[in-house]
XYZ file of C-alpha atoms in Angstrom:
302
model
C 113.400 88.861 107.158
C 109.598 88.211 106.978
C 108.591 85.961 109.973
C 105.118 84.706 109.457
C 105.004 83.804 113.218
C 105.592 87.354 114.659
C 102.952 87.502 117.297
C 102.077 91.086 115.577
C 100.292 89.128 112.447
C 98.179 86.691 114.831
C 97.445 88.867 117.568
C 95.273 91.971 117.570
C 96.588 92.996 121.211
C 100.116 92.416 119.919
C 99.521 94.572 116.644
C 97.892 97.481 118.791
C 101.032 97.584 121.006
C 103.139 97.711 117.975
C 101.371 100.586 116.254
C 101.587 102.543 119.883
C 105.252 101.989 119.622
C 105.348 103.527 115.951
C 102.947 106.071 116.131
C 103.649 107.365 119.859
C 107.044 105.943 120.958
C 107.277 106.148 124.833
C 104.100 107.914 125.587
C 100.173 108.237 124.259
C 99.551 111.525 122.270
C 96.050 112.660 122.179
C 94.455 111.968 118.621
C 92.396 115.149 119.652
C 94.202 117.818 121.053
C 97.878 116.776 120.706
C 98.449 116.712 124.299
C 101.428 114.357 125.682
C 101.981 113.380 129.432
C 98.524 114.367 130.865
C 96.875 111.026 129.944
C 95.534 108.311 131.720
C 94.913 104.667 130.563
C 91.744 103.165 130.928
C 91.579 99.762 132.533
C 87.860 99.187 133.804
C 86.236 95.647 133.134
C 83.973 97.212 130.142
C 86.814 99.030 128.832
C 88.048 97.398 125.167
C 91.975 97.380 125.598
C 93.971 100.142 124.149
C 91.584 103.176 125.090
C 93.323 106.614 126.791
C 91.672 109.398 128.296
C 93.158 113.171 127.843
C 92.839 114.925 130.863
C 93.115 118.238 128.932
C 90.523 117.916 126.237
C 88.573 115.225 128.177
C 88.125 112.838 125.322
C 88.838 109.264 125.051
C 91.068 108.085 122.075
C 92.911 104.903 120.701
C 95.781 104.762 118.093
C 93.642 104.294 115.599
C 91.737 107.354 116.197
C 92.414 109.644 112.970
C 94.258 106.978 111.076
C 92.988 104.682 108.450
C 92.397 102.092 110.640
C 89.419 104.309 112.256
C 86.297 102.628 112.610
C 87.465 99.598 110.985
C 85.932 96.275 112.149
C 89.277 94.239 110.559
C 91.300 93.210 113.323
C 94.680 95.061 113.679
C 96.858 91.953 112.864
C 95.243 91.486 109.606
C 95.747 95.160 109.028
C 99.608 94.902 109.680
C 99.724 91.662 107.474
C 98.365 93.815 104.914
C 100.419 96.296 105.165
C 103.323 93.888 104.733
C 102.034 91.925 101.984
C 101.899 95.235 99.981
C 105.306 96.846 101.066
C 107.100 93.359 100.218
C 105.376 92.611 96.725
C 107.653 94.673 94.293
C 105.106 94.397 91.592
C 102.095 94.878 94.133
C 99.171 92.260 95.546
C 95.912 92.048 93.576
C 92.401 92.506 95.993
C 91.427 89.163 95.387
C 94.964 87.655 96.643
C 95.092 90.162 99.305
C 91.235 89.173 100.335
C 92.537 85.153 99.995
C 95.651 85.418 102.145
C 93.556 87.473 105.160
C 90.287 85.729 105.006
C 88.216 88.759 104.436
C 85.921 89.579 101.524
C 87.336 91.183 98.282
C 85.137 94.285 99.063
C 87.059 94.546 102.251
C 90.261 93.581 100.448
C 89.648 96.319 97.766
C 89.043 99.217 100.258
C 91.824 98.027 102.649
C 94.284 98.257 99.803
C 92.954 101.594 98.725
C 93.437 102.731 102.190
C 97.103 101.341 102.513
C 98.023 102.998 99.404
C 96.694 106.487 100.975
C 99.522 105.676 103.982
C 102.155 104.862 101.171
C 101.661 108.628 99.584
C 104.337 110.927 99.614
C 103.171 114.042 101.510
C 106.409 115.784 102.246
C 106.202 118.265 99.504
C 110.060 118.556 99.147
C 111.235 119.245 95.688
C 112.956 116.760 93.711
C 116.768 117.347 92.839
C 118.936 120.212 93.736
C 122.138 121.995 92.728
C 124.200 119.045 90.943
C 121.647 116.322 90.827
C 119.879 115.138 87.893
C 116.224 114.357 87.624
C 114.918 112.034 84.573
C 111.312 112.942 83.306
C 109.469 110.285 81.049
C 105.743 109.313 80.422
C 104.010 106.173 79.592
C 100.612 104.863 79.109
C 98.387 102.859 81.252
C 95.605 101.158 79.357
C 94.736 98.215 77.258
C 95.108 97.382 73.561
C 92.456 97.403 70.851
C 93.318 94.025 69.694
C 92.715 92.520 72.978
C 88.967 93.520 72.974
C 86.926 91.694 70.343
C 83.709 92.826 71.579
C 83.822 96.435 72.805
C 85.825 99.430 72.394
C 88.697 99.838 74.511
C 89.039 102.498 77.466
C 90.936 105.334 76.721
C 94.712 104.932 77.560
C 95.699 107.007 80.857
C 99.279 108.695 80.724
C 101.565 108.694 83.329
C 104.505 111.057 84.027
C 107.204 110.022 86.017
C 110.286 112.122 88.020
C 113.196 110.153 89.128
C 116.430 111.384 90.618
C 119.233 109.225 89.798
C 119.923 107.435 92.858
C 116.875 109.054 94.862
C 113.342 109.248 94.653
C 110.717 108.759 92.006
C 107.256 110.880 92.148
C 104.323 109.790 89.650
C 101.683 111.908 88.479
C 98.561 110.915 86.176
C 97.791 113.971 83.808
C 94.684 114.251 81.774
C 96.528 114.771 78.260
C 99.718 115.011 76.550
C 100.402 118.590 76.575
C 103.379 120.922 77.129
C 101.540 122.827 79.734
C 100.477 119.686 81.987
C 104.073 118.661 81.961
C 105.451 122.001 82.611
C 103.203 122.063 85.731
C 104.223 118.886 86.904
C 108.072 119.897 86.422
C 108.320 123.052 88.061
C 106.026 122.319 91.217
C 107.965 119.238 92.100
C 111.404 119.430 91.020
C 114.149 121.996 91.999
C 115.064 124.670 89.067
C 119.158 124.117 89.905
C 118.427 120.428 88.841
C 119.871 118.833 86.015
C 116.798 117.905 83.625
C 117.152 114.660 81.561
C 114.334 113.438 79.191
C 113.696 111.974 75.691
C 113.393 114.137 72.699
C 109.595 114.768 72.841
C 108.787 118.214 72.418
C 106.406 118.621 75.327
C 110.002 119.100 77.237
C 111.783 121.699 74.873
C 110.522 124.756 76.557
C 110.760 123.728 79.796
C 113.922 122.116 79.913
C 115.145 125.993 79.631
C 113.799 126.736 83.161
C 116.611 124.069 84.870
C 120.042 124.397 85.117
C 120.959 122.485 82.172
C 118.612 119.957 79.977
C 119.767 116.854 78.232
C 118.024 114.721 75.570
C 118.506 111.423 73.796
C 117.075 110.753 70.451
C 114.742 107.768 71.235
C 113.369 108.525 67.718
C 116.485 107.480 66.273
C 117.117 104.418 68.816
C 119.537 106.448 70.316
C 119.131 105.697 74.430
C 122.340 106.810 75.990
C 125.344 109.487 75.113
C 127.411 109.197 78.422
C 125.387 110.575 81.114
C 122.661 111.757 78.709
C 119.784 109.740 79.358
C 116.253 108.849 80.553
C 117.128 105.215 81.391
C 116.687 105.258 85.102
C 112.890 106.386 84.397
C 112.257 103.617 82.038
C 113.702 101.184 84.763
C 110.995 102.825 87.146
C 108.122 102.036 84.205
C 109.489 98.618 83.719
C 108.426 97.627 86.911
C 105.143 99.626 86.874
C 103.933 98.345 83.974
C 104.616 94.967 84.689
C 102.495 95.504 88.050
C 99.640 97.145 85.942
C 99.689 94.623 83.542
C 100.727 91.399 85.231
C 99.038 91.786 88.274
C 96.358 94.622 88.668
C 95.245 94.622 85.050
C 92.936 96.876 85.151
C 93.267 100.373 86.878
C 90.344 103.125 86.976
C 91.278 106.487 86.099
C 89.966 107.574 89.646
C 92.282 105.622 91.472
C 95.380 105.765 89.025
C 96.894 108.352 91.642
C 96.980 105.710 94.511
C 98.425 103.074 92.527
C 101.419 105.519 91.351
C 101.767 106.221 94.954
C 102.012 102.486 95.932
C 105.324 102.103 93.204
C 106.705 105.166 94.153
C 106.664 103.828 97.796
C 108.209 100.804 97.149
C 110.800 102.453 94.852
C 111.739 105.386 97.170
C 112.299 102.541 100.036
C 114.086 100.392 97.758
C 117.510 100.545 100.018
C 115.343 99.125 103.755
C 114.243 95.708 103.984
C 110.752 94.833 104.208
C 110.323 95.241 107.924
C 111.490 98.549 107.817
C 109.458 99.261 104.509
C 106.381 98.318 106.540
C 106.660 100.416 109.617
C 107.524 103.471 107.308
C 104.157 102.711 105.632
C 102.251 102.328 109.089
C 104.053 105.544 110.193
C 102.371 107.213 107.088
C 99.064 105.980 107.998
C 98.488 108.599 110.685
C 95.799 111.653 109.641
C 94.752 110.072 106.327
C 91.230 108.894 107.172
C 89.574 107.329 103.695
C 85.715 106.535 103.839
C 84.488 103.533 101.900
C 81.803 106.234 100.648
C 84.215 108.634 99.189
C 86.576 105.620 97.595
C 83.469 103.847 96.007
C 81.925 107.103 94.524
C 85.110 107.914 92.587
C 84.925 104.244 91.363
C 81.466 104.788 89.964
């Protein structure tokens, strides 16, 4: 249950202590050399709370060093609340809404949201599927419609390919254009070859389908969407939430940042079987080792 009265959302020290429990467990870990145990907590009058010194590398550190929180002027309790809002919003939350909820500027909320999406990104590297597991692949387009833009040319639509295990994980990718080679690269690097592949009847899947244990298709062009266990409806259902978020919440997503938005929706789908509190903590653990500067982020958007 989401309890807005929880002190971690109102007290920066309580928020820091919560992060320390998630990131370190029972004892601090040096963010510089990885040392455990030979660490001293600094408690002088001029020392801010939460500062430790590693007696091996002789460097001070806090729980935020080497994470997306490093050098942020926004209090940690607001960071944790932002994580909770994004993790618990099924279709996402806009930067404007996030800024109003936290009492910060739109610019800060926009950057904060992108850093949280970085924390949500799946860096496991483990392939989807496996022997006896069915993985569905499908593609969709993100972008406005020409009829909705009376005064200027609409932006080029962007293609997203999603790979979805039945009753399992999802992994989505932005690719430059629809081409069999592009789609093959996504499939063979992210799906175990022993998997059963399910797609629609698009030609881009014909050749790569032979590289998997089996390849089932449905003739969407003939309005046939399932034949027994041959269907890609799981991927279609994933897209239904993804498109509602893009169209209804974010409205416009730039090509430079599309991969972060797909990571956000993948994360919520992959953690759909846990409650919002556990999902938030999972995202907070993912903040380790993922620094993202505003200069780098803004340069991509330019």
